[in-house]
Amino acid sequence: MAEIERESMEYDVVIVGAGPAGLSAAIRLKQLDADLNVVVLEKGSEVGAHILSGAVLDPSGLDALLPDWRNMNAPINVPVSSDNFYMLGEAGQVRIPNFVMPPLMSNHGTYIVSMANVCRWMAEQAEGMGVEIFPGMASSDIVYGENGEVKGVVAGVFGLEADGSYGENTEPGMELHGKYVFLSEGVRGSLSKQVIEKFDLAKDASPQKYGLGMKEIWEIDPAKHKEGTVTHTMGWPLGKNAGGGSFIYHLDNNQVYVGFVVHLNYENPHLFPYMEFQRFKHHPMVAELLEGGKRVAYGARAITEGGWQSLPKTAFPGGALLGCSAGMVNVPRIKGNHNAMLSGKAAAEAAFEAIGAGRSGDTLDGYDTEVRTGAIGKDLKRVRNVKPLWSNYGLTASLTIGGADMWCNNIFGTSPLNLKHGKSDAEATGKAADFKPIDYPKPDGKLSFDRLTNVAFSFTNHEESQPAHLKLIDDSIPISVNLPQYAEPAQRYCPAGVYEVVDNNFVINFQNCVHCKTCDIKDPSQNIVWTTPQGGDGPNYPNM
């Protein structure tokens, strides 16, 4: 096929992803120099459409970026008023007193927010400063320069034939070139993954670790609603089958966010994360809260959990990895949005300095240094041992030794422990023959729901004539390897019911995909590659 000809546009900085990291970078660039040409490309149908987060927001990142945000009509108006932590058994719960928790675990001064709405508001601020934001523009390829540096991205390819080829009605998209390109795609970004591999950015890091976060928004009985209340739980129903836990956040308008996180390093391939979430809602404490209420939205998203040890080099020739594209979540605090914002601010400052010095396409080493030695690095380093303790020794060790380690960091500013992560989450998957299948209760349609019913509440949509954006490296592996060895876990780990085995055939219902990236992470054969569908497709989260 002849080389595809595309028009190109030149910018000072090209930003992929209109999440908190990308938008923070755009805003900071314009604060530093209003004349810089900055573009933000967003694959969702609108800014916020693909944003899913808990979220209890630590405002430190926003304080650094927009100190006057409290007077700017930001959708951040539910301060945390009550902070609860429970260990669950099947029929009851035990509250862990707040005073035994390290100070960093306190949610004092934080806010319950919809990060989708926060990003919509941030986009308004950015556009008001002259940033160009193009929603519905999926960035599908990297453009490299003459010296191998990242020069730009290809965005806006529409109308591919079903086999992935270019037809007469295909729009080939455009090349957007920048002096620097920021990748702020979120967890397991498809372009970020390519860049990390090409430049070997993770060579000195532990394997990245992940969790699967699932979330529902409920409207509940006003008599049960306690605005500002934050509750986290561990224990039942996961037990020893997997690490993880839940969150229940009371926002305004009689709504609560109900979420469940399963760490993806679980061994038993029969585990069904989505059904663990549904079972959790039948715990007496949770059922009592939700009974008489109504679920109004559902979504799912992978979470980077590797922390300090798994942080790759964040700068590469021609650009930088921002936020969760690199992995900046503080796992014990279940917070990463503040670090995403700080990373965007730091990358913008490094690029501004470089452009001012007449540079382009080089490696912004100053950004990587700031990430590791500044506020982000300090936030991640002090909790670095909690996740590996949990992964290697279980929940009890994580709570006791990990808690002591965080206290040690708090009191002395350091800790003698420097634990590493071992296997990737895919490698952690055990053989089906070594584990018993798990019998899950059937959803009742009131508190718990089947996957396909819930997926309808993610408002996801994909144009069906396009090629599937979920690619198999080898079409034979699901049936010849994963089915006999692992009982083909894609049927269970996907929270949207994308994958089925029907009459000994592996079926990919890509229309259901909510872009969580779990398949790209957890497939034991690493045979599934998540790529971007055409722009605008995917979930349309209202207030996640």
Coordinates of C-alpha atoms in Angstrom, one line a residue:
M1 CA 0.0 0.0 0.0
A2 CA 1.3 3.5 -0.8
E3 CA 2.4 5.6 2.1
I4 CA -0.6 7.5 3.6
E5 CA -0.4 11.2 3.1
R6 CA -1.6 13.4 5.9
E7 CA -1.8 17.0 6.6
S8 CA 0.2 18.2 9.6
M9 CA -0.1 21.0 12.1
E10 CA 2.7 22.5 14.2
Y11 CA 2.4 23.3 17.9
D12 CA 4.8 24.1 20.7
V13 CA 3.4 21.3 22.8
V14 CA 1.0 18.5 21.9
I15 CA -0.8 16.8 24.8
V16 CA -2.5 13.5 24.5
G17 CA -5.3 13.1 27.0
A18 CA -7.6 15.6 28.7
G19 CA -7.3 14.2 32.2
P20 CA -6.1 16.1 35.3
A21 CA -2.4 15.7 34.2
G22 CA -2.8 16.8 30.6
L23 CA -5.1 19.7 31.4
S24 CA -2.8 20.9 34.3
A25 CA 0.1 20.9 31.8
A26 CA -1.9 22.9 29.3
I27 CA -2.9 25.5 31.9
R28 CA 0.6 25.9 33.3
L29 CA 2.1 26.3 29.8
K30 CA -0.3 29.2 29.2
Q31 CA 0.3 30.7 32.6
L32 CA 4.0 30.8 31.8
D33 CA 3.6 32.1 28.2
A34 CA 0.3 33.0 26.7
D35 CA 1.8 32.9 23.2
L36 CA 2.7 29.2 23.3
N37 CA 0.6 27.1 20.9
V38 CA -0.8 24.2 22.9
V39 CA -3.2 21.5 21.8
V40 CA -4.9 18.8 23.9
L41 CA -6.3 15.7 22.1
E42 CA -9.0 13.7 23.9
K43 CA -10.3 10.4 22.6
G44 CA -13.6 10.7 24.5
S45 CA -16.7 12.2 22.9
E46 CA -16.2 15.2 25.3
V47 CA -13.8 16.1 28.1
G48 CA -14.6 13.9 31.1
A49 CA -16.4 11.2 29.1
H50 CA -13.6 8.6 29.9
I51 CA -12.7 9.9 33.3
L52 CA -13.4 7.5 36.1
S53 CA -11.9 8.0 39.6
G54 CA -13.0 7.4 43.2
A55 CA -12.6 10.2 44.0
V56 CA -11.5 11.9 47.2
L57 CA -9.3 14.8 46.0
D58 CA -6.3 16.0 47.8
P59 CA -6.3 19.6 46.7
S60 CA -2.5 20.1 46.9
G61 CA -2.0 19.7 43.2
L62 CA -4.8 22.2 42.4
D63 CA -3.5 24.6 45.0
A64 CA -0.1 24.7 43.3
L65 CA -1.7 25.1 39.8
L66 CA -4.6 27.4 40.4
P67 CA -4.3 28.8 44.0
D68 CA -7.6 30.8 43.7
W69 CA -9.7 27.8 42.5
R70 CA -12.0 28.1 45.5
N71 CA -13.3 31.4 44.0
M72 CA -13.5 30.1 40.4
N73 CA -16.8 28.0 40.6
A74 CA -14.9 24.7 40.6
P75 CA -17.2 21.7 41.1
I76 CA -15.4 20.9 44.4
N77 CA -17.8 21.6 47.1
V78 CA -18.2 18.5 49.3
P79 CA -15.4 18.5 52.0
V80 CA -14.8 15.2 53.8
S81 CA -16.5 15.5 57.2
S82 CA -16.2 11.9 58.4
D83 CA -13.5 9.2 57.8
N84 CA -14.2 5.5 58.5
F85 CA -12.2 2.4 58.0
Y86 CA -13.7 -1.1 58.5
M87 CA -12.5 -4.7 58.3
L88 CA -15.5 -6.8 57.0
G89 CA -16.5 -10.3 57.8
E90 CA -19.4 -11.9 55.9
A91 CA -22.0 -10.9 58.5
G92 CA -20.4 -8.0 60.3
Q93 CA -17.6 -5.4 60.5
V94 CA -15.0 -4.0 62.9
R95 CA -14.0 -0.4 62.7
I96 CA -10.3 0.4 62.9
P97 CA -9.8 3.6 65.0
N98 CA -8.5 6.6 63.2
F99 CA -5.8 7.2 65.7
V100 CA -3.9 4.1 64.8
M101 CA -3.7 5.2 61.2
P102 CA -0.6 7.1 60.1
P103 CA -1.4 10.8 59.6
L104 CA -1.0 10.6 55.8
M105 CA -4.1 8.4 55.7
S106 CA -6.3 11.2 57.1
N107 CA -8.8 12.7 54.7
H108 CA -8.9 15.9 56.6
G109 CA -8.9 18.8 54.1
T110 CA -9.9 16.7 51.1
Y111 CA -13.0 16.8 49.0
I112 CA -15.4 14.2 47.5
V113 CA -15.6 15.0 43.8
S114 CA -16.5 13.8 40.3
M115 CA -13.2 14.0 38.5
A116 CA -15.0 13.9 35.2
N117 CA -16.7 17.2 36.2
V118 CA -13.4 18.6 37.6
C119 CA -11.8 17.9 34.3
R120 CA -14.6 19.6 32.4
W121 CA -14.1 22.6 34.6
M122 CA -10.3 22.5 34.1
A123 CA -10.9 22.3 30.3
E124 CA -13.0 25.5 30.5
Q125 CA -10.1 27.3 32.3
A126 CA -7.6 26.0 29.7
E127 CA -9.8 27.1 26.7
G128 CA -10.3 30.5 28.3
M129 CA -6.5 30.8 28.2
G130 CA -6.3 29.9 24.6
V131 CA -5.5 26.2 24.7
E132 CA -7.0 24.2 21.8
I133 CA -8.9 21.1 23.0
F134 CA -10.1 18.6 20.4
P135 CA -12.4 15.9 21.9
G136 CA -13.3 12.9 19.8
M137 CA -9.8 12.8 18.5
A138 CA -8.1 9.5 19.3
S139 CA -4.3 9.5 19.0
S140 CA -3.5 6.2 17.3
D141 CA 0.2 6.4 16.4
I142 CA 3.4 8.1 17.3
V143 CA 5.3 10.2 14.8
Y144 CA 9.1 10.0 15.1
G145 CA 11.6 12.6 13.9
E146 CA 14.8 12.1 12.0
N147 CA 16.8 11.3 15.1
G148 CA 14.3 8.8 16.5
E149 CA 12.8 11.4 18.9
V150 CA 9.0 11.6 19.4
K151 CA 7.9 14.4 17.0
G152 CA 4.1 14.2 17.2
V153 CA 1.1 11.9 17.0
V154 CA -1.4 10.8 14.4
A155 CA -5.0 11.7 15.5
G156 CA -8.5 11.6 14.0
V157 CA -8.4 8.5 11.9
F158 CA -12.0 7.5 11.1
G159 CA -13.8 5.0 8.9
L160 CA -11.2 2.2 8.7
E161 CA -12.4 -1.0 6.9
A162 CA -13.4 -3.9 9.1
D163 CA -10.0 -5.6 8.4
G164 CA -8.2 -2.4 9.5
S165 CA -7.3 -1.3 6.0
Y166 CA -7.8 2.1 4.5
G167 CA -10.9 2.3 2.2
E168 CA -12.3 5.0 0.0
N169 CA -14.3 6.5 2.9
T170 CA -11.4 6.4 5.4
E171 CA -10.3 9.7 6.9
P172 CA -6.6 9.3 7.4
G173 CA -6.4 11.8 10.2
M174 CA -3.7 14.4 10.8
E175 CA -0.2 14.6 12.2
L176 CA 0.1 17.0 15.0
H177 CA 3.8 17.9 15.6
G178 CA 5.2 19.5 18.7
K179 CA 8.5 20.6 20.1
Y180 CA 7.5 18.3 22.9
V181 CA 4.7 15.7 23.2
F182 CA 3.2 14.9 26.6
L183 CA 1.4 11.6 27.0
S184 CA -1.2 11.8 29.7
E185 CA -3.4 8.9 28.5
G186 CA -4.0 7.5 32.0
V187 CA -3.4 3.9 33.0
R188 CA -1.7 1.6 30.5
G189 CA -2.0 4.2 27.7
S190 CA -1.5 2.6 24.3
L191 CA 1.1 5.2 23.1
S192 CA 2.7 5.4 26.5
K193 CA 3.2 1.6 26.4
Q194 CA 5.0 1.9 23.0
V195 CA 7.2 4.7 24.1
I196 CA 8.2 3.0 27.4
E197 CA 9.2 -0.1 25.4
K198 CA 11.0 1.8 22.6
F199 CA 13.2 3.9 24.9
D200 CA 13.4 1.2 27.6
L201 CA 12.1 3.6 30.2
A202 CA 11.3 0.9 32.7
K203 CA 14.7 -0.9 32.7
D204 CA 15.5 0.2 36.2
A205 CA 12.0 -0.2 37.7
S206 CA 10.1 -3.1 39.2
P207 CA 7.2 -4.5 37.1
Q208 CA 4.2 -2.2 37.1
K209 CA 1.4 -3.4 39.3
Y210 CA -2.3 -2.8 38.8
G211 CA -5.8 -3.0 40.3
L212 CA -9.2 -3.1 38.7
G213 CA -11.5 -0.4 40.0
M214 CA -15.3 -0.7 39.5
K215 CA -17.7 2.0 40.5
E216 CA -21.4 2.6 40.6
I217 CA -23.2 5.9 41.4
W218 CA -26.3 5.4 43.6
E219 CA -29.2 7.7 44.5
I220 CA -30.2 6.7 48.0
D221 CA -32.8 7.4 50.6
P222 CA -32.2 11.0 51.9
A223 CA -32.6 9.7 55.5
K224 CA -29.5 7.5 55.0
H225 CA -27.4 10.1 53.2
K226 CA -24.6 11.7 55.2
E227 CA -22.9 14.2 52.9
G228 CA -19.1 14.2 53.2
T229 CA -18.8 10.7 54.7
V230 CA -15.9 8.6 53.5
T231 CA -15.8 4.8 54.2
H232 CA -13.2 2.3 53.2
T233 CA -13.3 -1.4 53.8
M234 CA -11.0 -4.5 53.4
G235 CA -11.5 -8.2 54.0
W236 CA -14.8 -9.8 52.9
P237 CA -15.7 -10.9 50.2
L238 CA -12.1 -11.2 48.8
G239 CA -10.5 -12.9 51.8
K240 CA -7.4 -14.7 50.7
N241 CA -8.4 -14.9 47.1
A242 CA -7.2 -11.4 46.2
G243 CA -6.1 -8.1 47.6
G244 CA -8.4 -5.1 47.4
G245 CA -11.2 -3.3 49.1
S246 CA -14.0 -0.9 48.7
F247 CA -14.9 2.8 49.0
I248 CA -18.3 4.4 49.7
Y249 CA -18.3 8.2 49.4
H250 CA -21.4 10.4 50.2
L251 CA -21.4 13.3 47.8
D252 CA -24.2 15.9 47.4
N253 CA -27.7 15.4 46.0
N254 CA -28.3 12.2 48.0
Q255 CA -25.8 10.3 45.9
V256 CA -23.1 7.9 46.9
Y257 CA -20.1 6.5 45.0
V258 CA -19.8 2.8 45.6
G259 CA -16.6 1.3 44.4
F260 CA -14.6 -1.9 44.6
V261 CA -10.9 -2.5 43.8
V262 CA -9.4 -5.9 43.1
H263 CA -5.6 -6.1 42.8
L264 CA -4.8 -7.8 39.5
N265 CA -2.0 -10.0 40.9
Y266 CA -4.5 -12.6 42.1
E267 CA -3.6 -16.2 41.4
N268 CA -6.9 -18.0 41.1
P269 CA -8.0 -17.7 37.4
H270 CA -11.5 -18.6 38.5
L271 CA -11.8 -15.3 40.4
F272 CA -14.5 -13.0 38.9
P273 CA -13.7 -9.4 40.1
Y274 CA -17.0 -8.0 38.9
M275 CA -19.0 -10.6 40.8
E276 CA -16.9 -9.9 43.9
F277 CA -18.1 -6.3 43.7
Q278 CA -21.7 -7.4 43.3
R279 CA -21.4 -9.7 46.2
F280 CA -19.9 -7.0 48.4
K281 CA -23.1 -4.9 48.1
H282 CA -25.0 -7.6 49.9
H283 CA -22.9 -7.2 53.1
P284 CA -25.4 -6.1 55.8
M285 CA -23.7 -2.7 56.3
V286 CA -23.8 -1.9 52.5
A287 CA -27.1 -3.4 51.8
E288 CA -28.8 -1.4 54.5
L289 CA -27.4 1.8 52.9
L290 CA -28.4 1.0 49.4
E291 CA -31.8 -0.7 49.9
G292 CA -34.5 1.5 48.4
G293 CA -32.0 3.4 46.3
K294 CA -31.3 3.4 42.6
R295 CA -28.0 2.8 40.7
V296 CA -27.7 5.5 38.0
A297 CA -24.2 4.8 36.5
Y298 CA -21.5 2.2 36.2
G299 CA -17.9 2.1 35.0
A300 CA -14.6 0.4 35.4
R301 CA -10.9 1.4 35.1
A302 CA -7.5 -0.1 35.8
I303 CA -5.4 1.6 38.5
T304 CA -1.6 1.8 38.6
E305 CA -0.5 0.4 41.9
G306 CA 3.3 -0.1 41.6
G307 CA 4.2 3.2 43.1
W308 CA 7.7 4.3 43.7
Q309 CA 9.4 1.1 42.7
S310 CA 7.6 0.8 39.4
L311 CA 8.0 4.4 38.2
P312 CA 9.7 4.3 34.8
K313 CA 11.9 7.2 33.6
T314 CA 9.3 9.9 32.9
A315 CA 11.1 11.8 30.2
F316 CA 12.1 10.6 26.8
P317 CA 13.5 12.2 23.6
G318 CA 10.8 14.6 22.5
G319 CA 8.4 14.3 25.4
A320 CA 7.2 13.1 28.8
L321 CA 4.9 10.7 30.6
L322 CA 2.4 12.4 32.9
G323 CA 0.3 11.1 35.7
C324 CA -1.0 7.6 35.5
S325 CA 0.8 7.1 32.1
A326 CA 3.8 6.7 34.4
G327 CA 2.0 5.5 37.5
M328 CA 1.7 8.1 40.3
V329 CA -1.0 6.7 42.6
N330 CA -0.4 6.6 46.3
V331 CA -2.0 3.2 46.9
P332 CA -2.6 3.3 50.7
R333 CA -4.3 6.7 50.3
I334 CA -6.1 5.6 47.1
K335 CA -5.2 9.0 45.6
G336 CA -3.4 10.0 42.4
N337 CA -5.1 13.0 41.0
H338 CA -3.0 15.5 43.0
N339 CA 0.2 13.9 41.7
A340 CA -1.2 13.9 38.2
M341 CA -1.8 17.6 38.4
L342 CA 1.7 18.2 39.9
S343 CA 3.3 16.2 37.1
G344 CA 1.5 18.2 34.5
K345 CA 2.7 21.4 36.1
A346 CA 6.3 20.2 36.3
A347 CA 6.3 19.0 32.7
A348 CA 5.0 22.3 31.5
E349 CA 7.7 24.2 33.5
A350 CA 10.4 22.0 32.0
A351 CA 9.1 22.4 28.4
F352 CA 8.7 26.2 28.9
E353 CA 12.4 26.5 30.0
A354 CA 13.6 24.3 27.1
I355 CA 11.6 26.1 24.5
G356 CA 12.8 29.4 25.8
A357 CA 16.3 28.2 25.4
G358 CA 15.6 27.3 21.8
R359 CA 15.5 23.5 22.4
S360 CA 13.1 20.9 21.0
G361 CA 12.9 17.2 20.7
D362 CA 15.4 16.5 23.5
T363 CA 14.9 14.7 26.8
L364 CA 13.5 16.9 29.6
D365 CA 15.7 15.4 32.3
G366 CA 14.7 18.2 34.7
Y367 CA 11.1 17.0 34.7
D368 CA 12.2 13.5 35.6
T369 CA 14.3 14.9 38.4
E370 CA 11.4 16.9 39.7
V371 CA 9.1 13.9 39.7
R372 CA 11.6 11.9 41.7
T373 CA 12.9 14.5 44.2
G374 CA 9.9 16.8 44.5
A375 CA 6.4 16.4 46.0
I376 CA 5.4 13.5 43.9
G377 CA 8.5 11.4 44.7
K378 CA 8.2 12.2 48.4
D379 CA 4.5 11.2 48.4
L380 CA 5.2 7.9 46.7
K381 CA 8.5 7.0 48.5
R382 CA 7.0 7.1 52.0
V383 CA 4.4 4.4 51.2
R384 CA 6.7 2.4 48.9
N385 CA 6.6 -0.8 51.0
V386 CA 2.8 -1.2 51.6
K387 CA 1.9 -2.7 48.2
P388 CA 4.8 -5.2 48.0
L389 CA 4.0 -6.3 51.6
W390 CA 0.4 -6.9 50.6
S391 CA 1.3 -8.7 47.4
N392 CA 3.9 -11.0 49.0
Y393 CA 2.6 -11.5 52.5
G394 CA -1.1 -10.7 52.5
L395 CA -3.4 -8.2 54.1
T396 CA -2.4 -8.7 57.7
A397 CA 1.3 -8.0 57.0
S398 CA 0.3 -5.0 54.9
L399 CA -1.8 -3.5 57.7
T400 CA 0.7 -4.2 60.5
I401 CA 4.2 -4.0 59.0
G402 CA 3.1 -1.6 56.3
G403 CA 1.4 0.6 58.9
A404 CA 4.5 0.5 61.1
D405 CA 6.6 1.4 58.0
M406 CA 4.4 4.4 57.2
W407 CA 4.6 5.6 60.9
C408 CA 8.4 5.2 60.6
N409 CA 8.5 7.3 57.5
N410 CA 6.3 9.9 59.2
I411 CA 8.4 10.1 62.4
F412 CA 11.9 9.7 61.1
G413 CA 11.5 10.7 57.5
T414 CA 12.7 7.4 56.2
S415 CA 12.4 3.6 56.6
P416 CA 15.0 0.8 56.5
L417 CA 12.7 -1.3 54.1
N418 CA 13.0 -1.0 50.4
L419 CA 10.9 -3.8 49.0
K420 CA 10.5 -4.6 45.3
H421 CA 7.8 -6.0 43.2
G422 CA 8.4 -9.4 41.6
K423 CA 6.2 -10.8 38.9
S424 CA 3.9 -8.9 36.6
D425 CA 0.2 -9.3 37.2
A426 CA -0.1 -11.5 34.1
E427 CA 2.7 -13.8 35.4
A428 CA 1.0 -14.1 38.8
T429 CA -2.0 -15.9 37.3
G430 CA -2.0 -19.6 38.3
K431 CA -3.2 -22.7 36.5
A432 CA -6.9 -23.4 36.7
A433 CA -6.2 -27.0 37.8
D434 CA -4.6 -25.8 41.0
F435 CA -7.6 -23.8 42.2
K436 CA -11.2 -24.5 42.9
P437 CA -13.9 -22.7 40.8
I438 CA -15.8 -20.0 42.8
D439 CA -19.6 -20.3 43.1
Y440 CA -21.0 -16.7 42.9
P441 CA -24.6 -15.9 43.8
K442 CA -26.8 -14.8 41.0
P443 CA -27.4 -11.0 40.9
D444 CA -30.8 -10.1 42.4
G445 CA -31.5 -7.1 40.1
K446 CA -31.9 -4.8 43.1
L447 CA -28.6 -4.5 44.8
S448 CA -26.5 -6.6 42.3
F449 CA -26.7 -6.7 38.6
D450 CA -25.4 -8.8 35.7
R451 CA -22.5 -7.3 33.7
L452 CA -24.4 -6.5 30.5
T453 CA -27.2 -4.7 32.4
N454 CA -24.6 -2.6 34.2
V455 CA -22.6 -1.9 31.1
A456 CA -25.7 -0.2 29.7
F457 CA -25.2 2.3 32.6
S458 CA -21.7 3.2 31.3
F459 CA -23.3 4.5 28.1
T460 CA -20.5 3.0 26.1
N461 CA -20.8 2.8 22.3
H462 CA -18.6 1.8 19.5
E463 CA -19.2 2.1 15.8
E464 CA -19.7 -1.6 14.8
S465 CA -18.2 -1.5 11.3
Q466 CA -14.8 -0.4 12.5
P467 CA -12.1 -3.0 13.2
A468 CA -12.0 -4.4 16.8
H469 CA -9.6 -2.2 18.8
L470 CA -8.8 -5.3 21.0
K471 CA -6.1 -7.1 19.0
L472 CA -4.9 -10.7 19.4
I473 CA -1.2 -11.3 18.7
D474 CA -2.0 -14.9 18.0
D475 CA -5.7 -15.8 17.3
S476 CA -5.2 -19.4 18.4
I477 CA -3.9 -18.8 22.0
P478 CA -7.3 -18.2 23.7
I479 CA -8.5 -21.6 22.8
S480 CA -5.3 -23.6 22.5
V481 CA -3.5 -22.2 25.6
N482 CA -5.6 -20.0 27.8
L483 CA -8.7 -22.2 27.9
P484 CA -7.1 -25.5 28.9
Q485 CA -4.5 -24.0 31.2
Y486 CA -6.3 -21.0 32.8
A487 CA -10.0 -21.7 32.0
E488 CA -9.7 -18.6 29.8
P489 CA -9.9 -15.9 32.5
A490 CA -10.8 -13.1 30.0
Q491 CA -14.4 -14.3 30.5
R492 CA -14.1 -13.2 34.1
Y493 CA -11.6 -10.5 34.6
C494 CA -13.2 -8.2 32.0
P495 CA -15.8 -6.0 33.9
A496 CA -17.8 -5.4 30.7
G497 CA -18.4 -8.8 29.3
V498 CA -16.3 -8.2 26.2
Y499 CA -14.8 -11.8 26.0
E500 CA -16.8 -15.1 25.7
V501 CA -16.0 -18.6 24.7
V502 CA -18.9 -19.9 22.6
D503 CA -18.8 -23.3 21.0
N504 CA -15.1 -23.5 21.5
N505 CA -14.6 -20.1 19.7
F506 CA -13.2 -17.0 21.4
V507 CA -15.6 -14.1 20.8
I508 CA -14.7 -10.4 21.3
N509 CA -17.7 -8.2 21.8
F510 CA -15.6 -5.0 21.5
Q511 CA -18.8 -2.8 21.5
N512 CA -19.1 -3.4 25.3
C513 CA -15.6 -2.2 26.1
V514 CA -15.3 0.5 28.7
H515 CA -11.6 1.1 28.1
C516 CA -10.4 -0.2 31.5
K517 CA -7.3 -1.9 29.9
T518 CA -7.6 -5.0 32.2
C519 CA -7.2 -7.4 29.3
D520 CA -4.0 -5.8 28.2
I521 CA -2.7 -6.2 31.8
K522 CA -4.0 -9.5 33.1
D523 CA -4.1 -11.9 30.1
P524 CA -1.7 -14.6 31.2
S525 CA -0.3 -15.1 27.7
Q526 CA 0.0 -11.3 27.1
N527 CA -1.8 -11.9 23.8
I528 CA -4.3 -9.1 24.0
V529 CA -3.3 -5.6 22.9
W530 CA -5.6 -2.7 23.7
T531 CA -5.5 0.0 21.0
T532 CA -7.6 3.1 20.5
P533 CA -10.9 2.8 18.7
Q534 CA -11.9 5.7 16.5
G535 CA -12.4 9.0 18.4
G536 CA -15.5 9.6 20.4
D537 CA -16.2 5.9 20.9
G538 CA -16.2 4.2 24.3
P539 CA -18.0 5.1 27.6
N540 CA -19.8 8.4 28.2
Y541 CA -19.5 8.8 31.9
P542 CA -21.7 11.5 33.2
N543 CA -20.4 12.3 36.7
M544 CA -17.7 9.7 37.4

